[in-house]
mmCIF file of C-alpha atoms in Angstrom:
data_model
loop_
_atom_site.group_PDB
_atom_site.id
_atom_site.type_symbol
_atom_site.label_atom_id
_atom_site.label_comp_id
_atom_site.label_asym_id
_atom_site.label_seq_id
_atom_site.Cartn_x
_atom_site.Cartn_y
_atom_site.Cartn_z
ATOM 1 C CA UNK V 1 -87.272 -118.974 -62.377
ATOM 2 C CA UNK V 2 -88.085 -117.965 -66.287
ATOM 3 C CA UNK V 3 -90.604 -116.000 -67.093
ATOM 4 C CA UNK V 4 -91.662 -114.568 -70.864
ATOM 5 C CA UNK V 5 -92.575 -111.560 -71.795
ATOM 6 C CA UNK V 6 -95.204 -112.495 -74.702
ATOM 7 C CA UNK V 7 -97.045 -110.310 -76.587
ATOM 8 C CA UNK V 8 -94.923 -107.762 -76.985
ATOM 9 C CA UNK V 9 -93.510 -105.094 -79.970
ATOM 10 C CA UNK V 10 -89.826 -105.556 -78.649
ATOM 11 C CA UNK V 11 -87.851 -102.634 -79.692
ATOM 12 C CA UNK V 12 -84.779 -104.464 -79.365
ATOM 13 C CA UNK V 13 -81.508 -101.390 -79.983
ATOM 14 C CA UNK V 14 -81.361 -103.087 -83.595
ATOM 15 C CA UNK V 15 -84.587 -103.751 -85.053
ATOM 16 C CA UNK V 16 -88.024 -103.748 -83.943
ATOM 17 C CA UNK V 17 -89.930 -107.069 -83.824
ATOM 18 C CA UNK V 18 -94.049 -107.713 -84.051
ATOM 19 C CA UNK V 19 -95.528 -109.595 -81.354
ATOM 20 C CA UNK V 20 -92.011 -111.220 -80.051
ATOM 21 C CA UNK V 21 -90.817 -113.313 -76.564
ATOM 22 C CA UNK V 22 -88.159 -111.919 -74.617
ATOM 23 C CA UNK V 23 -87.011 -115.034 -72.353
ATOM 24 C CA UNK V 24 -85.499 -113.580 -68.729
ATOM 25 C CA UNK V 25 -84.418 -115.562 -65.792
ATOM 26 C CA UNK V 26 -82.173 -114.384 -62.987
ATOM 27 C CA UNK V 27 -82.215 -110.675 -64.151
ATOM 28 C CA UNK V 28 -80.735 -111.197 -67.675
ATOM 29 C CA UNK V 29 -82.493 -111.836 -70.975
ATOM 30 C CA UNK V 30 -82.062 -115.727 -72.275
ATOM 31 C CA UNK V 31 -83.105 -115.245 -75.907
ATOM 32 C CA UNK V 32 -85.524 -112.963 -77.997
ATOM 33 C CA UNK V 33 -87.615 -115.350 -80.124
ATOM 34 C CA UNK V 34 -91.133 -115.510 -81.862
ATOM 35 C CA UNK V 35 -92.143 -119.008 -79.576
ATOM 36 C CA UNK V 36 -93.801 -119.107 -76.064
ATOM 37 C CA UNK V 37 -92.115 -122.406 -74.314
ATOM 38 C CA UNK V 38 -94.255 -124.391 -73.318
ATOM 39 C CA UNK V 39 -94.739 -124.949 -69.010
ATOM 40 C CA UNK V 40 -93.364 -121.132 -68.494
ATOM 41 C CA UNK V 41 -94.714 -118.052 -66.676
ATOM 42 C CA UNK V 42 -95.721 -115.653 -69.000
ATOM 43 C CA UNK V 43 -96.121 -111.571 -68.704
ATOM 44 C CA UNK V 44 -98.846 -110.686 -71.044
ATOM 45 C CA UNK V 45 -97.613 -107.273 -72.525
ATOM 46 C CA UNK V 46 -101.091 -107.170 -74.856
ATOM 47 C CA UNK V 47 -99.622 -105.665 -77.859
ATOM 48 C CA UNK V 48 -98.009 -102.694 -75.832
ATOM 49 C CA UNK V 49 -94.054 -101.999 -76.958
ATOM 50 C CA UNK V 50 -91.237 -102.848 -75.155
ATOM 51 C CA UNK V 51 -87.368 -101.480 -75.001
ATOM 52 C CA UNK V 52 -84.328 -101.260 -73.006
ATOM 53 C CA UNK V 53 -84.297 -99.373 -69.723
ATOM 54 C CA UNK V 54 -83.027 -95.797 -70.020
ATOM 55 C CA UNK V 55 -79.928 -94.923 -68.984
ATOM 56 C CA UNK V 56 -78.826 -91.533 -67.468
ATOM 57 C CA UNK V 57 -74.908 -90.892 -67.067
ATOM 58 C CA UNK V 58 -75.552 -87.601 -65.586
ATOM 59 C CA UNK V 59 -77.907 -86.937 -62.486
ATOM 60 C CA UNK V 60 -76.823 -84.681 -59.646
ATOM 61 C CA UNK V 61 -79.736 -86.592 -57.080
ATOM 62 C CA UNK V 62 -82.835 -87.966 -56.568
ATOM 63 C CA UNK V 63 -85.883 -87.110 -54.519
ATOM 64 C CA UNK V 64 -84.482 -85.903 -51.586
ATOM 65 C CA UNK V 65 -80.526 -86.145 -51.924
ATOM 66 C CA UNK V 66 -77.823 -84.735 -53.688
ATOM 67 C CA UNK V 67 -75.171 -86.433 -54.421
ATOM 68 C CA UNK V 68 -72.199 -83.749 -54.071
ATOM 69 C CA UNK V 69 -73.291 -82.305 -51.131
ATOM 70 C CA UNK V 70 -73.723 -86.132 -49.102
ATOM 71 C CA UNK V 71 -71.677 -88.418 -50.888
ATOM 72 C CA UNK V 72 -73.022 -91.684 -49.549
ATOM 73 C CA UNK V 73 -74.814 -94.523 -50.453
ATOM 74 C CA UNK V 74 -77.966 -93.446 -49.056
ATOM 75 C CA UNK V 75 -78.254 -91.180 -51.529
ATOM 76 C CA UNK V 76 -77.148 -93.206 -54.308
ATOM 77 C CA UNK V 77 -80.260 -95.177 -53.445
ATOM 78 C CA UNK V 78 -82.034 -92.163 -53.352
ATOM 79 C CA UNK V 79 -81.275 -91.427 -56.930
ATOM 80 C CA UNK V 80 -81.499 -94.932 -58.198
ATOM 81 C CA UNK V 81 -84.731 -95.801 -56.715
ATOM 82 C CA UNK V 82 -86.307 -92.372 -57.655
ATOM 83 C CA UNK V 83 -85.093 -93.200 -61.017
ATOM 84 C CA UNK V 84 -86.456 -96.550 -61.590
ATOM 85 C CA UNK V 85 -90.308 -94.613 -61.370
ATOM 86 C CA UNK V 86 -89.241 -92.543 -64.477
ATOM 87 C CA UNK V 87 -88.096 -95.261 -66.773
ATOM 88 C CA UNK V 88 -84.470 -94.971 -65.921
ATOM 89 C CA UNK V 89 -82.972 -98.537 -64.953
ATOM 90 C CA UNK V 90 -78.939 -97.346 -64.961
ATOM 91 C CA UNK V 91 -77.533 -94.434 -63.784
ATOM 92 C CA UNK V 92 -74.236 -92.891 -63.041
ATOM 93 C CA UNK V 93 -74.747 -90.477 -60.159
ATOM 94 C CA UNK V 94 -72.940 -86.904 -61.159
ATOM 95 C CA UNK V 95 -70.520 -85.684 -58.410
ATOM 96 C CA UNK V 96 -69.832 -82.223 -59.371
ATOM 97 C CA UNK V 97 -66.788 -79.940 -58.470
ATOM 98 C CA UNK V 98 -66.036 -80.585 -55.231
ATOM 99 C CA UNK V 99 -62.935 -81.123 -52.785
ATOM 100 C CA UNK V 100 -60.265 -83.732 -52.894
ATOM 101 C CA UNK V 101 -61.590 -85.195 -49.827
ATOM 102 C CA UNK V 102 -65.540 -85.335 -51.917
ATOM 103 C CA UNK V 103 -64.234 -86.549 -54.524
ATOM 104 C CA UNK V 104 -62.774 -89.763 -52.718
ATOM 105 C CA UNK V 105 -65.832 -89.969 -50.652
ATOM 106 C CA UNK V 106 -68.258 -90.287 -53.233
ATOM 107 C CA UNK V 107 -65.603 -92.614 -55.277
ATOM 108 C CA UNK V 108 -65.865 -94.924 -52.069
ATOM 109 C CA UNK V 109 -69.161 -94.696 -51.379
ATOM 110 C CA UNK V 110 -69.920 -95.600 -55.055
ATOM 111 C CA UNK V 111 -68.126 -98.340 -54.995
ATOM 112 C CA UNK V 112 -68.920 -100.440 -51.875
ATOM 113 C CA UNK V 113 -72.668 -99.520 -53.043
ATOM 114 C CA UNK V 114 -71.979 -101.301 -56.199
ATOM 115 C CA UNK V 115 -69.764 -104.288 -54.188
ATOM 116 C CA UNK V 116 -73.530 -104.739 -51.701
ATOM 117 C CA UNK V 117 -75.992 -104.171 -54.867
ATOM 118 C CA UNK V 118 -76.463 -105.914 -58.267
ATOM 119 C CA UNK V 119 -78.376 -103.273 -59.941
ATOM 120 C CA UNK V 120 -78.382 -100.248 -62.648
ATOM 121 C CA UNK V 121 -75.884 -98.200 -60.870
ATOM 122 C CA UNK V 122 -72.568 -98.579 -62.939
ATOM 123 C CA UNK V 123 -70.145 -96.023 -61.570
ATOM 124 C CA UNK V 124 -69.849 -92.567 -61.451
ATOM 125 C CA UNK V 125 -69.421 -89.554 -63.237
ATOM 126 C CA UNK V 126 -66.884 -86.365 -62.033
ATOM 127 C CA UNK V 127 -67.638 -83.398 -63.662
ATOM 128 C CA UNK V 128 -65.370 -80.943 -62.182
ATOM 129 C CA UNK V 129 -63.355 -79.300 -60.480
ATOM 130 C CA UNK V 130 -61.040 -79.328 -63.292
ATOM 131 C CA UNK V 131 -62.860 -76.666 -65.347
ATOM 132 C CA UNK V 132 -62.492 -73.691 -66.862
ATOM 133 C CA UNK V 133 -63.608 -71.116 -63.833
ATOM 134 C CA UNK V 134 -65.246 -68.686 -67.415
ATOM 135 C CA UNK V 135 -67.384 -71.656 -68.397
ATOM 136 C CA UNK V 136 -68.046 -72.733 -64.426
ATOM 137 C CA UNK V 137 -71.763 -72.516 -64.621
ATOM 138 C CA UNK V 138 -73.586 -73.398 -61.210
ATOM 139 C CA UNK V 139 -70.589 -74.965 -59.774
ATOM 140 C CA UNK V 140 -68.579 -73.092 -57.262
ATOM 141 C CA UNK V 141 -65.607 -70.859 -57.993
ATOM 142 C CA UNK V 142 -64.048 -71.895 -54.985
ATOM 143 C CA UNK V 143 -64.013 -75.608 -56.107
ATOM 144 C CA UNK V 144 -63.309 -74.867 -59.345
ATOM 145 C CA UNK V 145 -59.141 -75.375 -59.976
ATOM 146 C CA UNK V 146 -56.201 -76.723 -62.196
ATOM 147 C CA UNK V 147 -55.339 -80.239 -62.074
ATOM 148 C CA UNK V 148 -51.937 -80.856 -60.457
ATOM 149 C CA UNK V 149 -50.402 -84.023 -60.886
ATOM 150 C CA UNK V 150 -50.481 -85.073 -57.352
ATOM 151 C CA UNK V 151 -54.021 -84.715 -57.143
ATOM 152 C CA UNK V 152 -54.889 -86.501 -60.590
ATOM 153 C CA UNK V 153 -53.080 -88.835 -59.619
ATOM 154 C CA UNK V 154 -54.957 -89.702 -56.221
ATOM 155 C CA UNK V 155 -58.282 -89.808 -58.327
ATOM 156 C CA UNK V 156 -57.051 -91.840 -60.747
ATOM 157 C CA UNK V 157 -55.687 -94.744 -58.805
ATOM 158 C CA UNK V 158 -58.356 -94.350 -56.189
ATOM 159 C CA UNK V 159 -61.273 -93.921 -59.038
ATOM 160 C CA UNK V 160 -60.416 -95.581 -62.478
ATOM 161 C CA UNK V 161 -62.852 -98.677 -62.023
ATOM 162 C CA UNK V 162 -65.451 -96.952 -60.552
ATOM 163 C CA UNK V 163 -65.547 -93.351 -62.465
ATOM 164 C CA UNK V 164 -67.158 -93.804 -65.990
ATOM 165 C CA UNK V 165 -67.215 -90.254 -66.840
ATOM 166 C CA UNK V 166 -64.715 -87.072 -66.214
ATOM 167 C CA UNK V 167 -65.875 -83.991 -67.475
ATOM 168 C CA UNK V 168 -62.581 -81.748 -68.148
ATOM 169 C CA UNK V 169 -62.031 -78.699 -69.629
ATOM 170 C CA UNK V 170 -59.184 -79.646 -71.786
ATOM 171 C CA UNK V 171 -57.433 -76.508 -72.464
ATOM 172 C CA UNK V 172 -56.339 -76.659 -68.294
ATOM 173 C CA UNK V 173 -54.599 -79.850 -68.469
ATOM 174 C CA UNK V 174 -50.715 -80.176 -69.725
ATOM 175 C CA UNK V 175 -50.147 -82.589 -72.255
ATOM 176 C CA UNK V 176 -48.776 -85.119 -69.513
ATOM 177 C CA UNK V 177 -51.752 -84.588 -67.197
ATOM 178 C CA UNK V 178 -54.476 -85.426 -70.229
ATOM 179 C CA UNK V 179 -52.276 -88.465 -70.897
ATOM 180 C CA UNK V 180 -52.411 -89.521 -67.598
ATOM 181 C CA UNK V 181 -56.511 -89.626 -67.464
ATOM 182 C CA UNK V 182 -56.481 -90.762 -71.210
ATOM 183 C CA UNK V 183 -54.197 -94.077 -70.338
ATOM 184 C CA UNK V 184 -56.409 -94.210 -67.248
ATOM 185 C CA UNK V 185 -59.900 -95.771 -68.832
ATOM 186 C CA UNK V 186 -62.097 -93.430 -67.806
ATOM 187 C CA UNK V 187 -64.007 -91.813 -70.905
ATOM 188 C CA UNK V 188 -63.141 -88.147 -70.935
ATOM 189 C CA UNK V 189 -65.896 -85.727 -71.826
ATOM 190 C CA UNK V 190 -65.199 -82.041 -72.998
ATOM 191 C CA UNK V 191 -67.171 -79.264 -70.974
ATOM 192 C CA UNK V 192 -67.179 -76.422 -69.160
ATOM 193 C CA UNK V 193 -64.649 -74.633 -71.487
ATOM 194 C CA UNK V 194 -63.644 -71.619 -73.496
ATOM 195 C CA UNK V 195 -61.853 -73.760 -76.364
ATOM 196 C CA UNK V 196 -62.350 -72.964 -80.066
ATOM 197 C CA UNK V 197 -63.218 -74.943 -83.039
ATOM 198 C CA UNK V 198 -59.377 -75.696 -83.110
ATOM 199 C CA UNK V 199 -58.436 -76.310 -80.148
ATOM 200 C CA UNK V 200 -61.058 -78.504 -79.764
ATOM 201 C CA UNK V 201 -60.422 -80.214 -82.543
ATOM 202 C CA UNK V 202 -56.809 -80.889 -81.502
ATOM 203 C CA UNK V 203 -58.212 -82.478 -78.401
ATOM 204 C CA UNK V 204 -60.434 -84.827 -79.806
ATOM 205 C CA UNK V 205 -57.518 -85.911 -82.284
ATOM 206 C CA UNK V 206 -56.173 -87.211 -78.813
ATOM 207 C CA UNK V 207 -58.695 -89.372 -78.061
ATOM 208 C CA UNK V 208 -61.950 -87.298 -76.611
ATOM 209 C CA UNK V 209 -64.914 -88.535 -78.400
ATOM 210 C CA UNK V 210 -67.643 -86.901 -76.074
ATOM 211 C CA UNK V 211 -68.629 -83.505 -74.802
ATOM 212 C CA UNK V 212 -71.011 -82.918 -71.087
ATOM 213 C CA UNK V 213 -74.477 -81.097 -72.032
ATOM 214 C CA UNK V 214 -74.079 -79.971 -75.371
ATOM 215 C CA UNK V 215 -74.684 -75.980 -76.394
ATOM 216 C CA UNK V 216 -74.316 -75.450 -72.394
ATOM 217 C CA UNK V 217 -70.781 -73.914 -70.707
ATOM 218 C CA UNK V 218 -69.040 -74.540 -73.771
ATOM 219 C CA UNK V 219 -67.955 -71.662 -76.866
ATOM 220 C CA UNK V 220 -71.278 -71.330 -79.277
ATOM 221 C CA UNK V 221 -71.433 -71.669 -83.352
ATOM 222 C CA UNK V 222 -69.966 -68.559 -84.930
ATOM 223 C CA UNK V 223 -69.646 -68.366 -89.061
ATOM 224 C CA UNK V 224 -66.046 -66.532 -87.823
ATOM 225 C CA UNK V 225 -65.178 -68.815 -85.323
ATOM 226 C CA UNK V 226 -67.320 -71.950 -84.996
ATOM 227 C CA UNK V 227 -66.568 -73.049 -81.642
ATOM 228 C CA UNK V 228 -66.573 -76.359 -79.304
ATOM 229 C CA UNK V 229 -70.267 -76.433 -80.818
ATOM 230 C CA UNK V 230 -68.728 -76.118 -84.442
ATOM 231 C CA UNK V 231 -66.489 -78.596 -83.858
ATOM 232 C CA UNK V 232 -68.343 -81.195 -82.439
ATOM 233 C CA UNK V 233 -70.695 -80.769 -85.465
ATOM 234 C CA UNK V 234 -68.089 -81.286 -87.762
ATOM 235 C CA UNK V 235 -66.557 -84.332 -86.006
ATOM 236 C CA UNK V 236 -67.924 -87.654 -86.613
ATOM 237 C CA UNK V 237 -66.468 -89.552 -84.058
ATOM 238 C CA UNK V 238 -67.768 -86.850 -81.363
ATOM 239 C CA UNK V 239 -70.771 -88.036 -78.676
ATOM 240 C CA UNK V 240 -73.427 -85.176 -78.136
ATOM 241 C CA UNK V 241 -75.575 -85.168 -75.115
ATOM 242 C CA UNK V 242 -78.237 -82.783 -74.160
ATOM 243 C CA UNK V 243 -80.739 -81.886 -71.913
ATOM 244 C CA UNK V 244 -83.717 -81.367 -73.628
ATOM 245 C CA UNK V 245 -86.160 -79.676 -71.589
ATOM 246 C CA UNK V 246 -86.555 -76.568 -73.611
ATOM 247 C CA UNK V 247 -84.706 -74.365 -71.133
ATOM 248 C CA UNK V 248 -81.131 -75.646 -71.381
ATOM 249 C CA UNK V 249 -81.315 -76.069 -74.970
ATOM 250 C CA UNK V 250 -83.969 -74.481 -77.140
ATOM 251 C CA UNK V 251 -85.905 -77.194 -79.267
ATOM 252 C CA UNK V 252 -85.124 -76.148 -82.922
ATOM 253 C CA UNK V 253 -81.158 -75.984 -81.331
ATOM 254 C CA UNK V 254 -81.881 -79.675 -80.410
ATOM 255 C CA UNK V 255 -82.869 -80.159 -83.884
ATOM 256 C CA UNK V 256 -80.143 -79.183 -85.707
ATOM 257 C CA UNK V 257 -77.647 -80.828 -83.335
ATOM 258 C CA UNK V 258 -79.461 -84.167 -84.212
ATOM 259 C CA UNK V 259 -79.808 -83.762 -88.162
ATOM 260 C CA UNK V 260 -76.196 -83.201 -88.094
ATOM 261 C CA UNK V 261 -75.551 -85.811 -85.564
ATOM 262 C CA UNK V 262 -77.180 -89.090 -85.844
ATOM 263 C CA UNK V 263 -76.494 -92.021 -84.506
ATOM 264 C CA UNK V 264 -74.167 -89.802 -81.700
ATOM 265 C CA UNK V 265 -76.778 -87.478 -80.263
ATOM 266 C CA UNK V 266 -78.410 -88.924 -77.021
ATOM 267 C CA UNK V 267 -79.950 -87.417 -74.079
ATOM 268 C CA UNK V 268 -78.922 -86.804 -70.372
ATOM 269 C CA UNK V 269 -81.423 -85.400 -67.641
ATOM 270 C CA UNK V 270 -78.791 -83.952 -65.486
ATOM 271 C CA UNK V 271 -81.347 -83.500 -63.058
ATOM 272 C CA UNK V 272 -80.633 -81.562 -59.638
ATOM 273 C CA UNK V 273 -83.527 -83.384 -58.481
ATOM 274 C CA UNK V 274 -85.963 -85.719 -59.793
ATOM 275 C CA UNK V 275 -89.740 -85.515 -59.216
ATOM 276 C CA UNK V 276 -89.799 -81.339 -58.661
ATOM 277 C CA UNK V 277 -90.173 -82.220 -54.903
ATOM 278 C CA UNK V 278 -87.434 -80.208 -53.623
ATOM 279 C CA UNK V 279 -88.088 -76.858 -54.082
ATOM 280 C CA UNK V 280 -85.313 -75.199 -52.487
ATOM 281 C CA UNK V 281 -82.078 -76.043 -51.702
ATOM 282 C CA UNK V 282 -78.565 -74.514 -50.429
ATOM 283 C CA UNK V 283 -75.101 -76.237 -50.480
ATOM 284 C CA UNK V 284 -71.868 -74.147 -49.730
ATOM 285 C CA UNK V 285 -71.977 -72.021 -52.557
ATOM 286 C CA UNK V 286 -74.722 -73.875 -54.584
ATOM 287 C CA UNK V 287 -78.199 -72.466 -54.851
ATOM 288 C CA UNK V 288 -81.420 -73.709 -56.631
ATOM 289 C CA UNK V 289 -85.120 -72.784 -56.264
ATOM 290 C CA UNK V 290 -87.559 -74.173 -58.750
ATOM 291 C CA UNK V 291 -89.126 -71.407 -60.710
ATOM 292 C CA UNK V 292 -91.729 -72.127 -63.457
ATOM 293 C CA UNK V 293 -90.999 -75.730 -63.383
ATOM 294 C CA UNK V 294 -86.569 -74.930 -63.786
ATOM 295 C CA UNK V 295 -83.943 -74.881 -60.873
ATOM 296 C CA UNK V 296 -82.620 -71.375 -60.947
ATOM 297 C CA UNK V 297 -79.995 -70.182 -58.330
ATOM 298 C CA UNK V 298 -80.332 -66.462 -56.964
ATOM 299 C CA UNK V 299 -78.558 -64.744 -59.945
ATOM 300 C CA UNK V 300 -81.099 -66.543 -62.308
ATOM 301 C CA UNK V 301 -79.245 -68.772 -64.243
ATOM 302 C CA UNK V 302 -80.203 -72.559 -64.810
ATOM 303 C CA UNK V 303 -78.817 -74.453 -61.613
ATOM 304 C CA UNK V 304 -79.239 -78.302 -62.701
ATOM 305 C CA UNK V 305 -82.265 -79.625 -64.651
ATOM 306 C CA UNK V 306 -85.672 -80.653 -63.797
ATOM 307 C CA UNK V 307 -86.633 -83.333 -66.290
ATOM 308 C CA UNK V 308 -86.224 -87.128 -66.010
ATOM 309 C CA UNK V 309 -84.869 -89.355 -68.836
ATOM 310 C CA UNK V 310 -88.668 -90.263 -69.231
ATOM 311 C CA UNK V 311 -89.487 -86.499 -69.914
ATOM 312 C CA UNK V 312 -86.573 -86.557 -72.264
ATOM 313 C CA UNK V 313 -87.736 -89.213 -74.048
ATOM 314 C CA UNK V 314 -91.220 -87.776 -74.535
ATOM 315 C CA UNK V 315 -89.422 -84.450 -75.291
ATOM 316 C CA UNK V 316 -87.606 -85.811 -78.162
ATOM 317 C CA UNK V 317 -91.081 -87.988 -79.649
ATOM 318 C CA UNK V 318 -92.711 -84.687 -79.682
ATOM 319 C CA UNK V 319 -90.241 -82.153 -80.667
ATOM 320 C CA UNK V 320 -87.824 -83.492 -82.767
ATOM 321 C CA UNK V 321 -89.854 -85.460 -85.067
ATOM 322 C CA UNK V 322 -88.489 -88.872 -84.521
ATOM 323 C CA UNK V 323 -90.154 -91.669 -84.491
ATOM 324 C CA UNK V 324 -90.809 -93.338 -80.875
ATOM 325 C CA UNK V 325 -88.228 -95.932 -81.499
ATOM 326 C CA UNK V 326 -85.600 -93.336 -82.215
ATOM 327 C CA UNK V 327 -86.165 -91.492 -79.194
ATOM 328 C CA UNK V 328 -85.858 -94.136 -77.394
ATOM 329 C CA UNK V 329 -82.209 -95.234 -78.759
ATOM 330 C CA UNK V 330 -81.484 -91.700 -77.805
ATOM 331 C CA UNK V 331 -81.923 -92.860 -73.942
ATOM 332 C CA UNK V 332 -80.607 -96.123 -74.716
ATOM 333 C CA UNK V 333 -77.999 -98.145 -76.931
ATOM 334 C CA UNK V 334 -76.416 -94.524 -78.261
ATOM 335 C CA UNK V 335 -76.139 -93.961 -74.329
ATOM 336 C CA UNK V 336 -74.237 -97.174 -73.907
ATOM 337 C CA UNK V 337 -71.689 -96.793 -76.656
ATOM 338 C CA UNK V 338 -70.266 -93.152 -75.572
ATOM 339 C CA UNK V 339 -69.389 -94.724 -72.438
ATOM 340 C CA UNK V 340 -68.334 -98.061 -73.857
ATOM 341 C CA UNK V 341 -71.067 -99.994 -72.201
ATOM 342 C CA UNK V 342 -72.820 -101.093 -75.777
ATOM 343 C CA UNK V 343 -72.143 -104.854 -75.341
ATOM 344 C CA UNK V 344 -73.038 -104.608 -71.716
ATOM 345 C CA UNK V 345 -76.316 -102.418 -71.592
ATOM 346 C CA UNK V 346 -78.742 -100.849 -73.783
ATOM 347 C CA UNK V 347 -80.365 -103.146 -75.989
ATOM 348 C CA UNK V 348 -82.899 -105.919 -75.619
ATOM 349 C CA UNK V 349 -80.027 -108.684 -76.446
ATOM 350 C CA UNK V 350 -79.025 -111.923 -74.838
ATOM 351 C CA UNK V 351 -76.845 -111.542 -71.831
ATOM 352 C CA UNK V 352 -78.041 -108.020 -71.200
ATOM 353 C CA UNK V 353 -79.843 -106.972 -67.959
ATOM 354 C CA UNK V 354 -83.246 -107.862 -68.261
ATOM 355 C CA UNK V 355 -84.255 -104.208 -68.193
ATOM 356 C CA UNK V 356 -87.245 -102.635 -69.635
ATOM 357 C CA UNK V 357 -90.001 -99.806 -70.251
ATOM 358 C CA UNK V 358 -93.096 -100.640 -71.097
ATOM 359 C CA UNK V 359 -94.694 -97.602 -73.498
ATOM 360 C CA UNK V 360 -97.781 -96.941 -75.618
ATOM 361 C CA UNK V 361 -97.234 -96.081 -79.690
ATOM 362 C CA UNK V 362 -96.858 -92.052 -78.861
ATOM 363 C CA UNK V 363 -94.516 -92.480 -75.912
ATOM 364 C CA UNK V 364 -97.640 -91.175 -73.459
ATOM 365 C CA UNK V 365 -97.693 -93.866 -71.204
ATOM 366 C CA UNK V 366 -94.408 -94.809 -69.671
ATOM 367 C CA UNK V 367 -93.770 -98.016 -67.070
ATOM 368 C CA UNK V 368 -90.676 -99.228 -65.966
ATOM 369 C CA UNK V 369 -90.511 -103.366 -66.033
ATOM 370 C CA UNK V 370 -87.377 -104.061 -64.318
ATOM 371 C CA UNK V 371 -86.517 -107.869 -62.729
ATOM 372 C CA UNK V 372 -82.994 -107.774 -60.692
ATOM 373 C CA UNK V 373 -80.904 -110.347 -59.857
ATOM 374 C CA UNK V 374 -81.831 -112.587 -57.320
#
């Protein structure tokens, strides 16, 4: 059945227009015009703005599951339902370093989820366990390893059209291995590594146009040696995600990254949990507590964020000094094109998934307004 969405300021990815009519039907968006047909349900926004749902290409689990430690669809329900309530309509759930035999699990489970569900959940991103073990972060140094061929080689044919993301740290990879996952499809992001503003920069000659949570597990901005951070700075062609909840990246950090970024900084959650309703939690070697609002594992250190994308959003509207349509491309179409989704998802555009938030003009009140496929 169609239905309009009338009355609305429809922030659209492109331009933003007064009082428009997005036309839906069957989960997708028919046409963006200024007339109400005539003889057609309508969904009376009443002046409130409109825009694409977010999309989060990094979240380790939802309410109550996480996805590396059960690998199955129940929790990739889990984290998409518990991320439709925070504005988030598609998600990539984050499997993080983690066993051969993990690894293929959650690639399996991901994908027969997808096969039984037409919804927001478009793959999956690996981070790990090909990392550099000085850069490792929260994941485990007993998962953490070097990439043999064999093993790449069982991901890749098992995973290319369901992993999205990889998160490698380059500098651990031969130059046959790298070729191997670049020829693959699967968009490579930098992280979790010790390379220099060289080395780094010889890697993204190659074809790596995105790094995983920038500023975090990854060589700081030195006027002597300027780093992965340096060098994604300098590199136009480069993707920059953070998490911006203040903790993981300091606020007048995020700042700078997006004056000298643009149109490629864009936000992640990579949230351990949504919803702060898990408080504690133990896997293998993995440990998080929530402590003044922050997972923190027993040594202290940040152990997987706390925010949503909705949080992120509002984060960016009041600490960055953008204007509410800018922070929300920052969860939206800039999203969709470091992954290659940007004629697919992101914007309010025929053929897209008919998809949305619903917000007030300061980004205070937050709904989700999403219509699936019948």
């Amino acid at each position: 059945m169609k239905q309009a969405i009338v009355n609305a300021i429809i922030h659209t990815g492109d331009e933003i227009i007064d009082n428009g009519v997005i036309i839906i039907e069957n989960g997708a968006i028919l046409s963006v015009q200024n007339e109400i047909p005539n003889d057609i349900k309508t969904i009376d926004l009443q002046g409130k703005h409109i825009g694409a749902g977010f999309i989060d290409i990094q979240i380790n689990g939802g309410e109550k599951h996480y996805f590396s430690q059960t690998p199955n669809e129940e929790t990739i329900q889990d984290i998409y339902d518990s991320s439709l309530k925070y504005g988030t309509t598609h998600v990539l759930p984050c499997l993080i370093s983690s066993s051969k035999e993990t690894i293929l699990q959650g690639i399996e489970a991901t994908r027969n989820y997808i096969k039984k569900h037409n919804n927001g959940v478009i793959g999956m991103h690996l981070e790990g366990p090909f990392l550099n073990p000085l850069k490792r972060g929260a994941h485990s140094i007993d998962q953490v390893r070097k990439p043999t061929n064999a093993e790449l080689e069982e991901i890749i044919k098992h995973g290319k059209d369901v992993i999205k993301v990889i998160t490698i740290a380059p500098e651990c990879f031969t130059d046959e291995q790298l070729n191997m996952l670049l020829e693959s499809g699967i968009t490579i992001s930098a992280g979790h590594s010790t390379m220099g503003y060289k080395e780094a920069q010889h890697y993204f000659s190659k074809g790596i146009n995105l790094v995983t949570h920038l500023f975090n597990a990854m060589t700081q901005f030195g006027h002597r040696e300027p780093g992965l951070v340096g060098a994604v700075f300098e590199n136009e062609k480069v993707y920059a995600p953070i998490i911006l909840d203040g903790a993981h990246c300091d606020y007048a950090a995020a700042k700078v990254a997006y004056k000298l970024k643009q149109e490629k900084f864009f936000l992640i959650s990579d949230a351990t949990f949504l919803g702060r309703k898990v408080e504690n939690f133990k896997w293998d070697n993995f440990d998080a507590h929530l402590e003044n609002g922050f997972y923190r594992n027993e040594d202290g250190n940040l152990a997987g964020a706390t925010i949503s994308m909705l949080e992120a959003v509002q984060n960016a509207y009041n600490h960055l000094n953008v204007s509410a349509d800018e922070a929300l491309k920052m969860a939206t179409s800039r999203v969709a094109a470091a992954i290659g989704l940007e004629n697919k998802i992101g914007k309010i555009k025929t053929g897209f998934p008919a998809s949305f938030v619903k917000f007030n003009d300061n980004l205070s009140e937050i709904e989700t307004l999403n219509f699936p496929a019948v």
